[in-house]
Amino acid sequence: YRLGDFYELFGDDAKKAAKELDIVLTSRGTGNNNKTPMCGVPYHAAENYLNRLLEKGYKVAICEQLEEAKASKGIVKRDVVRVVTPGTILNSAYLDKAKNNYILSLFHKQDNVGCAWSDISTGEFQVAQFSVKDQSGHLVDLINRLQPAEFIYKSGQLPLIKSILENCWEAQNIISTEVNQDTSIELIERQFGQEYLVGLNRENLKEGLAAGVNLLSYLQETQKNENLPFSKMDVFMPGNHMYLDAMTIRNLELFKTLREGKKEGSLFWALERTLTGMGTRLLRKWLQLPLQDMEAIKARQDSVEELKDTFFLRQDLREQLSKIYDLERIISRIEWLVAKPRDLIALSNSLAAIPLIKDIFKKAKCQHLRGLGESLDPISELKDMIQQAINDHPPDNLSNGGIIKDGYDPKVDQIREIIEDGETWIKNLESEERARTGIKSLKISFNKVFGYYIEITKPNLSLVPENYIRKQTLTQCERFITPELKEQEELFVGATDRLQELEYQLFCDIRKQAKEMSVLVRQNARLIAQIDCLASFAETAALYSYVKPELNNEGSINIKNGRHPILEQLLPEGSYIPNDLRIGEEDNRIHILTGPNMAGKSTYMRQMATLVLMAQCGSFIPAEKAEIGIADRVFVRAGSMDDLGKGQSTFMMEMNEVSYIINHATKDSFIVLDEIGRGTGTTDGLGIAWALVEYFHDQIGPRLIFATHYHQLTQLAEQFTGVANYSVAVAEKGREITFLHKVVPGGTNKSYGIQVAQLANLPQDVIERAYDVAAEMEVGEKKREPQSPVQLVLFDDKSMIIQELESLNLVQMTPLEALNTISSWQQRLLQSGESASSRPKRHGQR
């Protein structure tokens, strides 16, 4: 509740707020039984305290005074003007400029789930619909991408919604609200217009539109505004982009590192050289949703190429971009009528840079850049109006005046002249009274309680004239007024109040006119964001010698001396060792990658997946030369962790992730699988790994890099034309090894685990014993090592027979019993061999 210069909370709200905000809890009322707990914060610091409550998951209702206390004849009228929630924050000071702040609405009916989401700080509003049965993965990926700050759901649908959110890495512990609004489509029609919905396939978007209705209704209720400032509703279509799942986003460290969860060390950190808030957010979206359309990618590439190769054009452009503020969030605050004078100055300064950007692009050769420049609108009339009306450095508080420039409005100028005359009169009166009374320390001051008063120190009280009227006695002085002083005060203070009221009215009129041009401002914001992203790609490409990748639809990838875009920025210059990749032709679609731990297998695989993703964003890539076959999906499974909350072990998580890839991959996908099968026994792990490679080869046919320590998998290259062996080179000198970090053709049957342990400074006794045990096991392993697919079929029978032989007590057996046992083993082996040899060979098998 707004009470004068404070916002106050009462009752249980006060108890909670005092604890959460660490402020004093007091009480109001008389008697122990009638006291009401209360606490408060100054109105000028309220936003900071409000944000702290939102971070802790609270919703806060703001109750403002709707009339001046002096104008009220009784209790001052107050009402709730808005309810602030984590998903409805408008103050940019409490928002991350690099991320959207989404509120998500989910609606389930029969086999479909509808989604609607909005960032009210940027004006974005989108809807989508997914089949629970066939597209649940897309829905989970969408929620992980959005990372909503808040979600709402239809009454009675919480169980299904919870089951969906449980699978979302980035949507845990978000605040949720149950709603009971009517899902009539009329609200959508009123908001966006009937003509806007004509082109939609409404029959296949029923649940999506219902989610949109719930979201609009919730925003109307919380913001106390039936005329929401959304002019456009987009329908999200997953097929328009390469879709990245949460597992791949996490494993490629697109936005934060795996180990520490920091931005530094992520791909976003390596590529982000944007200069505007909307450009930074768009870059994030581009990385989340790479393109599949070759023409759209080439348009971005051509723009980046010219900006990279034309230094002065790029630098001139970036200089102008640096002058542009966050237009998306500024115009949203204007539309929600919460913008302050500084927002309008920022808007005006941003618009002033647009003509210069248009001039820069007139010199461009790239048609895409020229088109972006031609589409920009300087909105000169809006810029000029703000420049003429609003002070260049206005106060942040609307009620203190000082907003409107001199010469803009005659009434403002007239009242200011009266106030200036009044200030001069006060100064002259002070001088006159000092001379008349002989009191050199006499001064005239002002406060809100007494207005203007004359202050006399105690030693000079004997000199006070008879016409002074005593108003207040303090320890060191006394305060007086005179009839003449009070008369002037009424004129002076009345003029100040009239000026502040007039300036506020003029500001609101200007803000309203800016709101009427919001569509043009938003168009500029979208264009500037694209230009900023392209310039950022070009700046990074120029700094690190990236090249323009050639694109094809045939699926072949050929990268010459590719480098990891993150590591080459973290490591000393020139220390990162580049690598090649050739994959995608009919005889080279699956790579079995072997080599020791720490040699760089995981880094190599993630690097190649990252380069494919960057190329489809329209970025240049760190390589000497590159040809990229466009992928519909990129999957990266590397490393797992237990999910104790769901009762899933590391191995179960790994199998779930692999299952997801199998169910969503196509022949156009690019897949990276690292060390599949390690979380279980050797026999089971090898069997799973072998079977997976066969399945990908026979059933899906994607481009796949499969890193493994199961050296037996290298035999698959002898049986399938599409499988090739690669390994990470190592230089050996006795028992010492040097990692060369270079991927070369051919497999290896060495893991160098003991040498790695030696590098980690394990005790020498442990190292020597490890060599002894490994030598003993190698002898036995060679006897059991599968040499062909037939032997894999025998693997389980041979293992069982070996176990029986080891437990056999020959001393207690008769010769006949021994012969019968050997005969039994022989029959079992023969039967298994016949079963294996009778299996038909598959297509592609050598």
GROMACS .gro file of C-alpha atoms in nm, residues 70 85 133 157 297 305 320 416 422 444 446-447 454 472 548 573 654 700 709 756 838:
model
   21
   70LYS     CA    1  -0.500   1.698   0.058
   85THR     CA    2   0.517  -1.167  -1.083
  133LYS     CA    3   0.217  -3.890  -2.813
  157GLN     CA    4  -0.436  -3.018  -1.549
  297ILE     CA    5   2.182  -1.924  -4.442
  305GLU     CA    6   3.139  -1.178  -4.562
  320GLN     CA    7   2.651   0.367  -3.462
  416ARG     CA    8   0.888   2.879  -1.397
  422GLY     CA    9   0.976   3.372  -0.573
  444ILE     CA   10   1.517   3.121   0.573
  446PHE     CA   11   1.175   2.517   0.392
  447ASN     CA   12   1.032   2.178   0.491
  454ILE     CA   13   1.298   3.190   0.972
  472GLN     CA   14   0.889   2.557   1.681
  548LYS     CA   15   3.299  -1.894  -4.501
  573GLU     CA   16   4.748  -1.813  -2.928
  654GLU     CA   17   2.264  -4.257  -2.083
  700ILE     CA   18   1.877  -4.468  -3.989
  709HIS     CA   19   3.721  -4.771  -2.562
  756VAL     CA   20   4.750  -4.158  -1.797
  838SER     CA   21   2.246  -6.904  -4.033
   0.00000   0.00000   0.00000
